[in-house]
Tab-separated table of C-alpha atoms in Angstrom:
chain	number	residue	atom	x	y	z
I	857	MET	CA	-13.493	-15.316	-12.042
I	858	ASN	CA	-11.915	-13.179	-14.277
I	859	LYS	CA	-8.344	-12.033	-12.635
I	860	ARG	CA	-6.282	-8.994	-14.307
I	861	ALA	CA	-2.962	-8.330	-12.239
I	862	TYR	CA	-0.755	-5.687	-12.972
I	863	LYS	CA	2.558	-5.374	-11.031
I	864	TYR	CA	4.957	-2.647	-10.001
I	865	LYS	CA	7.218	-1.621	-12.201
I	866	LEU	CA	11.204	-2.014	-10.782
I	867	ASP	CA	12.746	-1.016	-14.572
I	868	PHE	CA	13.828	2.359	-12.931
I	869	TYR	CA	15.605	0.913	-9.797
I	870	TYR	CA	17.489	-2.036	-12.122
I	871	LYS	CA	18.623	1.001	-14.469
I	872	SER	CA	20.062	3.738	-11.982
I	873	LEU	CA	22.009	0.643	-10.116
I	874	ALA	CA	23.285	-0.169	-13.006
I	875	LEU	CA	24.293	3.384	-14.583
I	876	TYR	CA	26.126	3.819	-11.039
I	877	LEU	CA	27.977	1.137	-10.456
I	878	ILE	CA	28.885	1.546	-14.177
I	879	THR	CA	30.086	4.568	-13.517
I	880	LEU	CA	31.887	3.391	-10.100
I	881	VAL	CA	34.048	1.019	-12.010
I	882	ILE	CA	34.588	2.978	-14.758
I	883	TYR	CA	35.795	6.038	-12.315
I	884	ILE	CA	37.942	3.570	-10.700
I	885	LEU	CA	39.748	2.288	-13.189
I	886	ILE	CA	40.172	5.444	-15.038
I	887	LYS	CA	41.255	7.134	-11.784
I	888	GLY	CA	43.243	4.552	-10.256
I	889	LYS	CA	45.270	3.023	-13.597
I	890	PHE	CA	46.160	6.073	-15.035
I	891	PHE	CA	46.271	9.187	-12.919
I	892	GLN	CA	47.718	7.304	-9.817
I	893	ALA	CA	50.566	4.818	-9.362
I	894	ARG	CA	49.039	3.275	-6.177
I	895	PHE	CA	45.799	2.266	-5.698
I	896	GLU	CA	44.972	3.064	-2.340
I	897	VAL	CA	44.791	6.744	-2.793
I	898	VAL	CA	41.391	6.000	-5.040
I	899	VAL	CA	39.871	4.603	-1.995
I	900	LYS	CA	39.817	8.122	-0.150
I	901	ASP	CA	38.642	10.179	-3.648
I	902	PRO	CA	35.210	11.887	-2.074
I	903	ILE	CA	33.846	11.271	-5.497
I	904	ILE	CA	33.862	7.699	-4.642
I	905	TYR	CA	32.224	7.811	-1.779
I	906	ILE	CA	29.558	9.880	-3.264
I	907	ILE	CA	28.928	7.460	-5.708
I	908	SER	CA	28.482	4.654	-3.378
I	909	ILE	CA	26.114	6.670	-1.577
I	910	PHE	CA	24.109	6.843	-4.735
I	911	ILE	CA	24.416	2.352	-5.580
I	912	PHE	CA	23.521	1.671	-1.891
I	913	PHE	CA	20.205	4.147	-1.806
I	914	TYR	CA	19.332	2.504	-5.061
I	915	LEU	CA	19.523	-0.789	-3.959
I	916	ILE	CA	18.006	-0.187	-0.716
I	917	LEU	CA	14.998	1.246	-2.756
I	918	LEU	CA	14.942	-1.764	-5.307
I	919	VAL	CA	15.412	-4.508	-2.226
I	920	LEU	CA	12.280	-2.281	-0.392
I	921	ASN	CA	10.176	-2.393	-3.441
I	922	ALA	CA	10.811	-5.829	-4.735
I	923	LEU	CA	9.958	-6.986	-1.391
I	924	ARG	CA	7.164	-5.166	-1.202
I	925	GLY	CA	5.668	-6.604	-4.416
I	926	ARG	CA	2.682	-4.317	-4.915
I	927	GLU	CA	0.307	-4.837	-7.607
I	928	ILE	CA	-3.392	-4.331	-8.205
I	929	ILE	CA	-5.943	-7.011	-9.044
I	930	PHE	CA	-9.324	-6.218	-11.150
I	931	GLU	CA	-11.913	-8.552	-10.562
I	932	THR	CA	-15.564	-8.411	-11.628
I	933	ASP	CA	-16.973	-6.659	-9.098
I	934	SER	CA	-14.087	-5.239	-7.018
I	935	ILE	CA	-10.512	-3.905	-7.207
I	936	ILE	CA	-7.777	-5.357	-5.150
I	937	PHE	CA	-4.489	-3.436	-3.893
I	938	LYS	CA	-2.063	-5.694	-2.625
I	939	ASN	CA	1.228	-6.060	-1.264
I	940	ARG	CA	3.055	-8.898	0.445
I	941	PHE	CA	2.012	-7.830	4.115
I	942	GLY	CA	-1.695	-7.262	3.141
I	943	GLN	CA	-4.431	-6.410	0.854
I	944	LYS	CA	-7.214	-3.229	0.665
I	945	VAL	CA	-10.079	-4.417	-0.995
I	946	ILE	CA	-12.157	-1.676	-3.155
I	947	ASN	CA	-15.728	-2.721	-4.101
I	948	LEU	CA	-16.936	-1.348	-7.417
I	949	ASN	CA	-19.887	0.167	-5.494
I	950	GLU	CA	-17.700	1.652	-3.139
I	951	ILE	CA	-16.243	3.896	-5.932
I	952	ILE	CA	-18.284	7.058	-6.356
I	953	GLN	CA	-16.164	8.630	-8.952
I	954	ILE	CA	-12.763	8.440	-11.029
I	955	ARG	CA	-11.123	11.262	-11.536
I	956	PHE	CA	-7.945	11.343	-14.919
I	957	SER	CA	-5.074	13.784	-14.490
I	958	ARG	CA	-3.824	14.977	-17.416
I	959	GLU	CA	-0.262	14.033	-18.376
I	960	LYS	CA	2.159	17.650	-18.345
I	961	LYS	CA	3.818	18.738	-21.616
I	962	ARG	CA	6.294	16.335	-22.605
I	963	MET	CA	7.352	15.054	-26.142
I	964	ARG	CA	4.078	13.809	-28.272
I	965	GLU	CA	5.406	10.660	-28.528
I	966	GLU	CA	6.490	9.400	-24.890
I	967	ARG	CA	2.939	11.055	-23.396
I	968	SER	CA	0.555	8.973	-22.211
I	969	ASP	CA	-3.545	9.650	-21.598
I	970	SER	CA	-3.335	10.335	-18.169
I	971	ARG	CA	-0.934	10.268	-15.105
I	972	ILE	CA	-2.480	9.519	-12.107
I	973	ILE	CA	-5.901	8.258	-11.466
I	974	LYS	CA	-7.928	8.720	-8.323
I	975	LEU	CA	-10.678	6.947	-7.252
I	976	LYS	CA	-13.263	8.790	-5.159
I	977	LEU	CA	-14.694	6.447	-2.145
I	978	ASN	CA	-17.814	6.581	-0.042
I	979	HIS	CA	-16.323	6.210	3.100
I	980	ARG	CA	-13.300	8.063	2.535
I	981	ARG	CA	-12.343	11.614	3.086
I	982	ARG	CA	-8.985	11.837	0.480
I	983	MET	CA	-8.795	9.931	-2.935
I	984	ILE	CA	-6.893	6.897	-3.144
I	985	ARG	CA	-4.041	7.619	-5.772
I	986	VAL	CA	-2.207	5.135	-8.450
I	987	LYS	CA	0.147	6.085	-10.287
I	988	LEU	CA	-0.480	4.544	-13.770
I	989	SER	CA	3.485	4.932	-14.784
I	990	ASP	CA	4.350	3.182	-11.585
I	991	PHE	CA	2.903	-0.659	-13.199
I	992	ASN	CA	3.612	-2.724	-16.315
I	993	ASP	CA	0.921	-2.433	-19.393
I	994	GLU	CA	0.152	1.010	-18.343
I	995	LYS	CA	-2.215	0.898	-21.463
I	996	GLU	CA	-4.594	-1.592	-20.551
I	997	LEU	CA	-4.582	-0.172	-16.863
I	998	MET	CA	-5.427	2.761	-18.084
I	999	ASN	CA	-8.332	0.816	-20.072
I	1000	GLU	CA	-9.340	-1.111	-16.801
I	1001	PHE	CA	-10.028	2.556	-15.159
I	1002	LYS	CA	-11.776	3.816	-18.010
I	1003	ASN	CA	-14.853	1.048	-17.740
I	1004	ILE	CA	-15.253	0.811	-14.572
I	1005	SER	CA	-15.381	5.153	-15.275
I	1006	LYS	CA	-17.929	4.281	-18.072
I	1007	ASN	CA	-19.812	2.097	-15.479
I	1008	LEU	CA	-19.897	4.444	-13.274
I	1009	THR	CA	-21.923	7.382	-15.827
I	1010	GLN	CA	-24.260	4.407	-16.784
I	1011	LYS	CA	-25.503	4.517	-13.205
């Protein structure tokens, strides 16, 4: 049994949270130290409230996505969409079609072959969408779906 797992990326949330925390600390240091005699005035500043709301928002998103623990597992005969609360197993023989949507216009270096993969299944009207950039090893994940697509066209 050959399992290949791809975990959900949390890098964006960590980076955003760090950026807003650094911005808040720098703003408090500049506003409280250089322009005001008392530190209490800085707490009543609306910009601090706005930055704090962003910090709180990204902290909640980070915790929720870390708790969810999403991943995609490829086995020899199935694909498993798994999170902490359950999993969905899709057998390869249930897949009718795999569509690869193209990248929007961006710089050539950043551009990947595809950004969203859509899986059409036998028993389901709506397609299952997988955003490749949300998972680690985006290129290998793309190759996994391309291999499955090649096997579908050979049948």
